[in-house]
mmCIF file of C-alpha atoms in Angstrom:
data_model
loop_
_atom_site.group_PDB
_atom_site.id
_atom_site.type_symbol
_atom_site.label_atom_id
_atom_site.label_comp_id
_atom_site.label_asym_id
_atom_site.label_seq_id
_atom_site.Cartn_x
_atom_site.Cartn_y
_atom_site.Cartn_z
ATOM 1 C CA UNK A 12 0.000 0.000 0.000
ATOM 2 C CA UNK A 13 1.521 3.589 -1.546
ATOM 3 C CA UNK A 14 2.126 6.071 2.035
ATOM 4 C CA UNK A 15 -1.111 8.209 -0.027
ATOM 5 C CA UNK A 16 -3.352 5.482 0.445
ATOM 6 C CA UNK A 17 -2.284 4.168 3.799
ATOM 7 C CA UNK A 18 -2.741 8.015 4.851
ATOM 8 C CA UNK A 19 -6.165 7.888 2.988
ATOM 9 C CA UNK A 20 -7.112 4.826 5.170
ATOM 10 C CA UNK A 21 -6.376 6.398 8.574
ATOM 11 C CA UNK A 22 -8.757 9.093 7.748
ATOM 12 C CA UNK A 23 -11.773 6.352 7.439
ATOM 13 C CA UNK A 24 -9.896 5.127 11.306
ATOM 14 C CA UNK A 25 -10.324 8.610 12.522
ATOM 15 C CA UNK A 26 -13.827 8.518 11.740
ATOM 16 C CA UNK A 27 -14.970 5.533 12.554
ATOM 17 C CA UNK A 28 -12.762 5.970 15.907
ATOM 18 C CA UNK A 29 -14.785 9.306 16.334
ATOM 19 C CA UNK A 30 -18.334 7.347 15.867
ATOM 20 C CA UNK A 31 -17.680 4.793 18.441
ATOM 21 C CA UNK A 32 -18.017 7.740 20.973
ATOM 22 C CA UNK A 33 -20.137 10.469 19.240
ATOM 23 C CA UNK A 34 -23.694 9.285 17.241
ATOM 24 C CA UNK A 35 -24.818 10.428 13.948
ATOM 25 C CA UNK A 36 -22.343 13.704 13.839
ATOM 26 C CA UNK A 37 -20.485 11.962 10.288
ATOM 27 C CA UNK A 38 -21.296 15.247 8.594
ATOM 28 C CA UNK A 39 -19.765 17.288 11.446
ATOM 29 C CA UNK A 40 -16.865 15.361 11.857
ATOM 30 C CA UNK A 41 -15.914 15.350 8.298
ATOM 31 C CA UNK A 42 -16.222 19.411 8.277
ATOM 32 C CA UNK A 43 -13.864 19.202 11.267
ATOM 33 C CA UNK A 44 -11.433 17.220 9.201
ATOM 34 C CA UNK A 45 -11.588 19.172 6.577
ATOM 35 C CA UNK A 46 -10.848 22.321 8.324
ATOM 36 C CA UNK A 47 -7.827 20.119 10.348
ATOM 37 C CA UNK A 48 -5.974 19.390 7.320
ATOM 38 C CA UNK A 49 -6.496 22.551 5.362
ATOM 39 C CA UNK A 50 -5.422 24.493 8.381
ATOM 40 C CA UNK A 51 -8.958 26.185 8.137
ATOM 41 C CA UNK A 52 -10.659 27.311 11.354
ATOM 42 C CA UNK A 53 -14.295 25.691 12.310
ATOM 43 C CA UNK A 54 -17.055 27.317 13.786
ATOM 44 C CA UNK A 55 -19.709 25.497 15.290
ATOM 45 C CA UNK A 56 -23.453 27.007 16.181
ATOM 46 C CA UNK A 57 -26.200 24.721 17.706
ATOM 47 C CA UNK A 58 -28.363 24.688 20.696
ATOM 48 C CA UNK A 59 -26.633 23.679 23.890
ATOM 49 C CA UNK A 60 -26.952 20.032 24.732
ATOM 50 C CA UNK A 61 -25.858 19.077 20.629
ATOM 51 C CA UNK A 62 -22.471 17.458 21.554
ATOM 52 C CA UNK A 63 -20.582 19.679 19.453
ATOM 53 C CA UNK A 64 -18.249 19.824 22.296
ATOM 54 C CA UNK A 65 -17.915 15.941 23.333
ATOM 55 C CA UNK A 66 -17.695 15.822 19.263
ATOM 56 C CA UNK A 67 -14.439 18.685 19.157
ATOM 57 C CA UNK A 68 -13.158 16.807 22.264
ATOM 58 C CA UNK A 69 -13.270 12.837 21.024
ATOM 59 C CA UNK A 70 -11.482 14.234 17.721
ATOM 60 C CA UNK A 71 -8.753 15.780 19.803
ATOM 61 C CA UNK A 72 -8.358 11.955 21.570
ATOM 62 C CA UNK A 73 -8.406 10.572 18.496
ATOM 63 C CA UNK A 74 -5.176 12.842 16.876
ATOM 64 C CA UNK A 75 -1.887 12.479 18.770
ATOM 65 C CA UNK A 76 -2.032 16.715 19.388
ATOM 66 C CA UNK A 77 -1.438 18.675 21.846
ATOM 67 C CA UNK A 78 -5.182 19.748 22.837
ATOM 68 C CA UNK A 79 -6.687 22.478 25.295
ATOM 69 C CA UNK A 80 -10.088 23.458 25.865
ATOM 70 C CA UNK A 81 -10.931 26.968 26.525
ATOM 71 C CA UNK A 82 -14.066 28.203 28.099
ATOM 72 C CA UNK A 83 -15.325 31.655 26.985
ATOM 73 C CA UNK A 84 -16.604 33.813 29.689
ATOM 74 C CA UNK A 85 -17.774 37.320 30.195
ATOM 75 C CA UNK A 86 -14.956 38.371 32.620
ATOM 76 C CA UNK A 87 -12.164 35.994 30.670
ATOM 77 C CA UNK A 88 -8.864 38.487 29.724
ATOM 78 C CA UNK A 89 -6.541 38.239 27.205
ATOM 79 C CA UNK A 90 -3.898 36.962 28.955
ATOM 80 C CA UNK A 91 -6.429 34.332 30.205
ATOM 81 C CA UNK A 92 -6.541 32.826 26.725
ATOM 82 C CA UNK A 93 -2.590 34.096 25.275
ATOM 83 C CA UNK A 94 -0.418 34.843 28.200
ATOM 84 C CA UNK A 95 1.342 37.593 30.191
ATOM 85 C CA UNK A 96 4.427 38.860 31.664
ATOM 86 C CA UNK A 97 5.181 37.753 35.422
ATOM 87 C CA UNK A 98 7.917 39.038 37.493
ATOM 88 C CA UNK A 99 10.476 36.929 38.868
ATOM 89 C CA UNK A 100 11.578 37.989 42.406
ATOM 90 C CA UNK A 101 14.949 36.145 41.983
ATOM 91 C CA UNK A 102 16.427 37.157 38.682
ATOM 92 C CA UNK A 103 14.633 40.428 38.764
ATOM 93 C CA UNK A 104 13.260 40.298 35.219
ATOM 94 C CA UNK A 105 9.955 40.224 33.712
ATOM 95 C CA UNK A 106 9.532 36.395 32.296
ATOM 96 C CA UNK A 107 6.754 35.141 29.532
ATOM 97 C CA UNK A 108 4.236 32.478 30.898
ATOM 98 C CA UNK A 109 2.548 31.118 27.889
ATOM 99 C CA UNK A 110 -1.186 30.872 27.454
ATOM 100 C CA UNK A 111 -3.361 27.783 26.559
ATOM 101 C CA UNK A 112 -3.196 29.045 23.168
ATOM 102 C CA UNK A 113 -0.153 27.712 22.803
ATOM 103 C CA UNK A 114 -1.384 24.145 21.623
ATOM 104 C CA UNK A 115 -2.490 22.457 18.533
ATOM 105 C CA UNK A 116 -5.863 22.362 18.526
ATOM 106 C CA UNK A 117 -7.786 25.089 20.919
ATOM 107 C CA UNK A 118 -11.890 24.331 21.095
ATOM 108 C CA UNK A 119 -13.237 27.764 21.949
ATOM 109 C CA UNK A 120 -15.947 26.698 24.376
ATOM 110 C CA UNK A 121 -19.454 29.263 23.834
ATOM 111 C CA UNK A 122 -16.626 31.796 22.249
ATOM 112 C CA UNK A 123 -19.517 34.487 21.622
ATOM 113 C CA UNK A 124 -19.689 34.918 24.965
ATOM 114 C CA UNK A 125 -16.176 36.479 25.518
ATOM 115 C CA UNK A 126 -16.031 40.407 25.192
ATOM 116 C CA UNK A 127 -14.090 42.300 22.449
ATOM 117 C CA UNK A 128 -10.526 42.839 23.872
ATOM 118 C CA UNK A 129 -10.332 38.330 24.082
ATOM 119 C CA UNK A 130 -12.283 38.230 20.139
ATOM 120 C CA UNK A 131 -9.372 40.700 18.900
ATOM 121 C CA UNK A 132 -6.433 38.231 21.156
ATOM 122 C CA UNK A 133 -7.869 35.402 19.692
ATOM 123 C CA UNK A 134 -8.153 36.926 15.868
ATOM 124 C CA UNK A 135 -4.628 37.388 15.685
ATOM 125 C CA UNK A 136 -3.712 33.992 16.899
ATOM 126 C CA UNK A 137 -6.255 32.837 14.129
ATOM 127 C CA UNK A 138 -4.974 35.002 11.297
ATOM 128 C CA UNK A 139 -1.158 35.523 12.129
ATOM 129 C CA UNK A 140 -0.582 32.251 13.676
ATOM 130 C CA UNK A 141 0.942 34.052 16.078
ATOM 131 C CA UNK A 142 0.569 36.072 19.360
ATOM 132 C CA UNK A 143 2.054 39.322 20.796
ATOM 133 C CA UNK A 144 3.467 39.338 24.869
ATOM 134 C CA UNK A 145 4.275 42.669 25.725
ATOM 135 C CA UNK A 146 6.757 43.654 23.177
ATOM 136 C CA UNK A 147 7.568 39.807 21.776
ATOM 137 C CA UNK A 148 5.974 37.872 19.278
ATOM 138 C CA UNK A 149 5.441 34.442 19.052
ATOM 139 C CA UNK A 150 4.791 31.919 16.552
ATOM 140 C CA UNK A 151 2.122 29.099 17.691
ATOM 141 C CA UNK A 152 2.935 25.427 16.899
ATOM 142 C CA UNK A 153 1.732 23.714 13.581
ATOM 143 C CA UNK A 154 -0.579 22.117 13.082
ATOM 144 C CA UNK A 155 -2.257 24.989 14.695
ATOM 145 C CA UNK A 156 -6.402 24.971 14.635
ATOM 146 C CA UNK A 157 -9.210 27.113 16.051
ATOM 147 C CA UNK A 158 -12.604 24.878 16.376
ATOM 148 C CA UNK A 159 -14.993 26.931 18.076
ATOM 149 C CA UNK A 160 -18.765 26.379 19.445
ATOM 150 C CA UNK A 161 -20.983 29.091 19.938
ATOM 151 C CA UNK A 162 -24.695 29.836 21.094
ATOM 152 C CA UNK A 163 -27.295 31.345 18.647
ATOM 153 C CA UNK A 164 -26.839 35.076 18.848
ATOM 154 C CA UNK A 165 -30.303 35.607 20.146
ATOM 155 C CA UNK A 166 -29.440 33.593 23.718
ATOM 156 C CA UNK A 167 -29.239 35.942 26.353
ATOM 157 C CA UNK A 168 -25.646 36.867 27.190
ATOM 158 C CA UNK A 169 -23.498 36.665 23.749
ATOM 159 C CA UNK A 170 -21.696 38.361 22.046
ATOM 160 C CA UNK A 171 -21.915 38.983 18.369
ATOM 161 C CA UNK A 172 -18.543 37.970 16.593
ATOM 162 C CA UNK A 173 -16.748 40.636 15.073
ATOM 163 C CA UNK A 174 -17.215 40.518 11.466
ATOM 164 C CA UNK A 175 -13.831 39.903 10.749
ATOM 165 C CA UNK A 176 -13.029 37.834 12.806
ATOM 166 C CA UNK A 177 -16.193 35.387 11.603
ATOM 167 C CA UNK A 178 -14.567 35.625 8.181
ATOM 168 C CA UNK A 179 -11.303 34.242 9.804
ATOM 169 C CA UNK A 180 -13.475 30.609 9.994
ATOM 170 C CA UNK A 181 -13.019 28.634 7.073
ATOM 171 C CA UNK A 182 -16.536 27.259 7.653
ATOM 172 C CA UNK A 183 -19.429 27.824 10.063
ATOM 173 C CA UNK A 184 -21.412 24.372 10.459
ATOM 174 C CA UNK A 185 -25.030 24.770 11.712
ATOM 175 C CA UNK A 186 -25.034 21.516 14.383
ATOM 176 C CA UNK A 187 -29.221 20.480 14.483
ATOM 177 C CA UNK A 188 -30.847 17.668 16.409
ATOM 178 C CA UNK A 189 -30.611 14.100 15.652
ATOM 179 C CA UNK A 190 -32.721 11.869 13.395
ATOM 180 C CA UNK A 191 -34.768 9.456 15.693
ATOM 181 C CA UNK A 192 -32.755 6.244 15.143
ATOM 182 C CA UNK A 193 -29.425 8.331 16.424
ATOM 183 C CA UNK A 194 -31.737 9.691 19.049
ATOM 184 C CA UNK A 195 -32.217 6.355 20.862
ATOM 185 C CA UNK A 196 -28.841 5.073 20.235
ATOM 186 C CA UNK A 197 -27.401 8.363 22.263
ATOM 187 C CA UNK A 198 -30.462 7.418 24.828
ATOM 188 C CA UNK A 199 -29.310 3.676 24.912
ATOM 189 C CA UNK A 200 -25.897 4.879 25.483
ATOM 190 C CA UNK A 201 -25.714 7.684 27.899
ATOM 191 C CA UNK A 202 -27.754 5.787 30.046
ATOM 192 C CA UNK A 203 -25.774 2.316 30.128
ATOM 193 C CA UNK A 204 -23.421 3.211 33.471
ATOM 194 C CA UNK A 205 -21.352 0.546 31.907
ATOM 195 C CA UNK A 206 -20.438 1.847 28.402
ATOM 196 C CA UNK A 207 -17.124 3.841 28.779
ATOM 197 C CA UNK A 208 -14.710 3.864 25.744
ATOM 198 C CA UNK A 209 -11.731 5.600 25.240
ATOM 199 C CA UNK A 210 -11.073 6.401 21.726
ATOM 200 C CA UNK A 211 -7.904 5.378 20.558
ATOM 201 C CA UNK A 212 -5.136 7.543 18.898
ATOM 202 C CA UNK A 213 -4.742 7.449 14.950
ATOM 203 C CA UNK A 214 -3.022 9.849 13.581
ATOM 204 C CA UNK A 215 0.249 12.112 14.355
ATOM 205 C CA UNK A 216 1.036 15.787 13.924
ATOM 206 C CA UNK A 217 3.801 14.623 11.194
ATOM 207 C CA UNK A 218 0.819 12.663 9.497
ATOM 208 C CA UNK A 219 -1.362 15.505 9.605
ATOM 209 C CA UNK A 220 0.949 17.321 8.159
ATOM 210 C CA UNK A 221 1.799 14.803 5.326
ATOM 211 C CA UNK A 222 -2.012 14.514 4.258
ATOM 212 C CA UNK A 223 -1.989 18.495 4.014
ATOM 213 C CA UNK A 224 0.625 18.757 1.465
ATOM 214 C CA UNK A 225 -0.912 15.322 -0.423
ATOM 215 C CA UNK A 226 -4.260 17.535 -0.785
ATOM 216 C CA UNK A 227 -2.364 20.422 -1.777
ATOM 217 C CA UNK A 228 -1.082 18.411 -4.898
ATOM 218 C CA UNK A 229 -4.918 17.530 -5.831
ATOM 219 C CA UNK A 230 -5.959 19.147 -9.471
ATOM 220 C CA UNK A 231 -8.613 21.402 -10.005
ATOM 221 C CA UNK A 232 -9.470 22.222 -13.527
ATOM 222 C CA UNK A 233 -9.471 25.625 -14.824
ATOM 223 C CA UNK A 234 -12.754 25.621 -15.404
ATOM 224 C CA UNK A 235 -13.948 24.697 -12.027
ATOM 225 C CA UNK A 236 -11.558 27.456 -10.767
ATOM 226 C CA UNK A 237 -13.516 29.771 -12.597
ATOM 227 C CA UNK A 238 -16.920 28.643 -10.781
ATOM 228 C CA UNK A 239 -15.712 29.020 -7.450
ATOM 229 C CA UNK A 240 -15.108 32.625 -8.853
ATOM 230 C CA UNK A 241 -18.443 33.167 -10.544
ATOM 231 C CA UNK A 242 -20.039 32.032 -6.865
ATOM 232 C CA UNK A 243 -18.382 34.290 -5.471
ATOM 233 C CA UNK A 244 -19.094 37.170 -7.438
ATOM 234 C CA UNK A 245 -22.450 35.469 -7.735
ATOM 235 C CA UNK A 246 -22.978 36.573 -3.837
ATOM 236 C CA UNK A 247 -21.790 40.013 -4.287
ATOM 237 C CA UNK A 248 -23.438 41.252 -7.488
ATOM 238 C CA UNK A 249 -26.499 38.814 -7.696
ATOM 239 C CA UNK A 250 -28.039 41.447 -10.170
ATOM 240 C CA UNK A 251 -25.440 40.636 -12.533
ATOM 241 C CA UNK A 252 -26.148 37.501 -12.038
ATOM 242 C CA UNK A 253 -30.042 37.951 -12.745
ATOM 243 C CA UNK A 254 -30.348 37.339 -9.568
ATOM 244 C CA UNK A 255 -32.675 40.900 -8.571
ATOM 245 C CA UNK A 256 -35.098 39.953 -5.883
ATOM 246 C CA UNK A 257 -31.786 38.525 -3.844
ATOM 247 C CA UNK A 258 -29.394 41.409 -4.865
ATOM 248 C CA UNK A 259 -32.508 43.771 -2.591
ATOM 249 C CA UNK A 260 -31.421 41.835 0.134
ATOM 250 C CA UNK A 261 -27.101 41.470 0.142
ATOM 251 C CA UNK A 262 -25.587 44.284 1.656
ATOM 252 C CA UNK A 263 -21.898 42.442 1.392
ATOM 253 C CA UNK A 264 -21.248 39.361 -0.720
ATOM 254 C CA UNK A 265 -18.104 37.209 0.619
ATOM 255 C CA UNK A 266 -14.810 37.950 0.654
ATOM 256 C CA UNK A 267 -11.693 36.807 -1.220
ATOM 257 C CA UNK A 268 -10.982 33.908 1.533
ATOM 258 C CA UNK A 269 -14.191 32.587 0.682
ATOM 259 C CA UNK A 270 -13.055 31.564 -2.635
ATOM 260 C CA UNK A 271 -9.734 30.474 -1.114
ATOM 261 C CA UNK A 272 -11.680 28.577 1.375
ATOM 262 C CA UNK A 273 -14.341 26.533 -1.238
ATOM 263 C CA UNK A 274 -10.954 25.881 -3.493
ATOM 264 C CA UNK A 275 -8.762 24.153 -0.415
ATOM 265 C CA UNK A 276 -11.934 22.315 1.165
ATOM 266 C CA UNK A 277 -13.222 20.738 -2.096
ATOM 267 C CA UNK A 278 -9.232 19.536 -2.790
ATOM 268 C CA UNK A 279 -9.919 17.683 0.731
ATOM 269 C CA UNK A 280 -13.308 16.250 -0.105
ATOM 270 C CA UNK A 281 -11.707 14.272 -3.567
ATOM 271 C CA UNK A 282 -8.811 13.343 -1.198
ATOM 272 C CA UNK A 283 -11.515 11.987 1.115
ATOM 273 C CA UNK A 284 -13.397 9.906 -1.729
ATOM 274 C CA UNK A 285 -9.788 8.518 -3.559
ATOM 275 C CA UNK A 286 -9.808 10.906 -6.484
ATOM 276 C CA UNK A 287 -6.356 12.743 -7.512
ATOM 277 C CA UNK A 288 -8.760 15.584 -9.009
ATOM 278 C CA UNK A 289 -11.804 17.872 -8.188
ATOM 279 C CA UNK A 290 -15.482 17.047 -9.284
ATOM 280 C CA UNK A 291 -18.442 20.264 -9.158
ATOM 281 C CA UNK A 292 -20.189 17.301 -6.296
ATOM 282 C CA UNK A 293 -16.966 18.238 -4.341
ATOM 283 C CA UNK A 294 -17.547 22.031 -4.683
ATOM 284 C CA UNK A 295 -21.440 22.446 -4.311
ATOM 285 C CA UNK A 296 -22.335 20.799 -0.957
ATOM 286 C CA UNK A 297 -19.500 22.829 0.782
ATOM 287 C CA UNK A 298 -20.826 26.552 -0.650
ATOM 288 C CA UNK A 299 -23.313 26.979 1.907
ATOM 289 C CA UNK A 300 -20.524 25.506 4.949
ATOM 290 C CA UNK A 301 -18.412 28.568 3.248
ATOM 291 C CA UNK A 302 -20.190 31.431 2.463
ATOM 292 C CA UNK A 303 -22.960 31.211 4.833
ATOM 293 C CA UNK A 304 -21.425 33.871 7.911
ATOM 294 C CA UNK A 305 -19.869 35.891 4.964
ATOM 295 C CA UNK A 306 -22.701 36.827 3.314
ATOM 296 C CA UNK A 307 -24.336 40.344 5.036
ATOM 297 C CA UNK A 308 -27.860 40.997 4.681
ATOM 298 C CA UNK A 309 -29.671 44.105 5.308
ATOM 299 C CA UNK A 310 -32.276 44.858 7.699
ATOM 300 C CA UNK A 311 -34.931 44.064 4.721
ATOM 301 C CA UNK A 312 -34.147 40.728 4.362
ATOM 302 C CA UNK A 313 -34.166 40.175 8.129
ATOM 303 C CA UNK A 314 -37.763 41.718 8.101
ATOM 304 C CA UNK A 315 -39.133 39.299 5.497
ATOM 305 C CA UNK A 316 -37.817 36.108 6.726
ATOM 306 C CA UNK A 317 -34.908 36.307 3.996
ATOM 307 C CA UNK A 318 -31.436 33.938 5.312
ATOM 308 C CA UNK A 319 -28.264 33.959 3.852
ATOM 309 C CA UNK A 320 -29.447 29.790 2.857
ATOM 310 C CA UNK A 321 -32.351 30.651 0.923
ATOM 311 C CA UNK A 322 -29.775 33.318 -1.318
ATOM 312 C CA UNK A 323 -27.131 30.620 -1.243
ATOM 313 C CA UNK A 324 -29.522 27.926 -2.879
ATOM 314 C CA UNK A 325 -30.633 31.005 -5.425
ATOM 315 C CA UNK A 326 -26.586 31.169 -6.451
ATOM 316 C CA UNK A 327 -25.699 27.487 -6.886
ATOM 317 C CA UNK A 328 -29.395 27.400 -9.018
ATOM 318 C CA UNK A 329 -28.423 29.898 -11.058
ATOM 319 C CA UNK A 330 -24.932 29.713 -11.424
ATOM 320 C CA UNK A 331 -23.620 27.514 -14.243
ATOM 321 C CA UNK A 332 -19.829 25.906 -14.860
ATOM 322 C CA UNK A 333 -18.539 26.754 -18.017
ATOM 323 C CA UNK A 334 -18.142 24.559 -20.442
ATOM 324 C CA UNK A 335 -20.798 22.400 -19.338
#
């Protein structure tokens, strides 16, 4: 077996490893992977009570990282999440203690409830891979991922990400309840005092690493480069696109990394099924993972029941690949 296809295999361990612990989450857990080796950021929204936490956290088991959970609170500092100066009494210097940003893989816990001063500490980390201690800078480990969880926006007590900072995610995954049969299995489960497994360890930081640069050498044609571009243009000039009732609505279409985004994540989803190449059924279920917290609507659309799905399914309709 070619070191490709053995690396290939351990994927389909990591996720059946993952569903030994966590029920019916498959589509979760691949956007997780996807995001892990594309160095992409994940943010999750759900309802609390959705395991998008005990998902984050049986992942983290499963990978051979260094792994630190972080739980977002309304008084939480900066230096709470990247670090600080201390002085030591002996030497008489000022000394660095590191943060728990410093790791691998950080799950911000319910990270819309943090205020703005931790959002902007924990942008730069995202963007920069890389932090700033008084007048130092520091460069964070690779792999280095952000997988984040946060409440609906209406809960009492969040706070709405910074726009920029939202467009830092690779992909925002909308976590919903279960379908009945994974209902009673999770019933069946959590309530057997007997079932405990511990998920077993699969896959390394150099392997992580290794599977990156094998999806990095994954073709896309020119054409379908060009419709990842005419989606995204698609989102910020619907008129153009004959799209009119929509265009009413957009205030901002999605930015550059958007594109960047759809490009890197559809390279992982032919890795995934085999394929040295891209396919348009790699590129089309991910749009809405992608551009869904980019797009800005307008008050308008928020009056009439208008959401950034319904003008997503509008583009992909709409939109055709050249050529075809």
């Amino acid at each position: 077996m070619s070191h490709k296809k053995e690396l290939q295999k351990k994927i389909k361990d990591v996720f059946e490893e993952v569903g030994k612990v966590v029920v019916g989450q498959d589509y979760l857990v691949n956007r997780l992977l996807i995001g892990l080796f594309t160095g992409g950021h994940i943010l999750l929204e759900g309802v609390p009570g959705l395991a998008k936490t005990k998902t984050i956290n049986t992942l983290a088991q499963v990978l051979e990282l260094d792994f630190r959970r972080l739980q977002f609170t309304p008084d939480l500092l900066p230096a709470d999440l990247i670090g600080t100066m201390i002085y030591n009494q002996k030497s008489g210097d000022f000394e660095v203690k590191k943060g728990p940003i410093f790791s691998n893989l950080i799950l911000a816990d319910e990270v819309n409830r943090a205020p703005a001063k931790v959002q902007s500490a924990l942008l730069e980390a995202m963007a920069e891979k890389q932090v700033t201690i008084g007048s130092e800078t520091y460069q964070l480990d690779r792999p280095f991922l952000v997988m984040a969880t946060q409440n609906p926006v209406e809960q009492e007590g969040t706070y709405p990400l910074p726009e920029a900072q939202v467009d830092r995610f690779m992909m925002k995954i909308f976590v919903d309840y279960l379908d009945k049969k994974s209902e009673l299995e999770v019933l069946r489960r959590m309530t057997n005092l007997d079932w405990n497994y511990s998920p077993q360890q699969m896959l390394t930081a150099e392997e992580i690493l290794s599977i990156r640069s094998e999806i990095n050498k994954i073709e896309i044609s020119d054409m379908l480069e060009r419709y990842i571009v005419e989606l995204v243009f698609a989102s910020r000039f619907p008129g153009e696109y004959g799209l009119h009732e929509e265009a009413h609505y957009v205030q901002f279409g999605v930015s550059p990394r958007a594109g960047i985004a759809l490009y890197n994540a559809a390279k992982a989803m032919a890795f995934f099924d085999g394929r040295d190449y891209v396919l348009p059924d790699d590129i089309k279920p991910l749009v809405n993972d992608v551009f869904n917290h980019r797009i800005i609507l307008n008050y308008e659309a928020d009056a009439d029941g208008v959401t950034t799905e319904h003008i997503i399914e509008k583009i992909l309709n709409k939109v055709a690949i050249a050529g075809k």
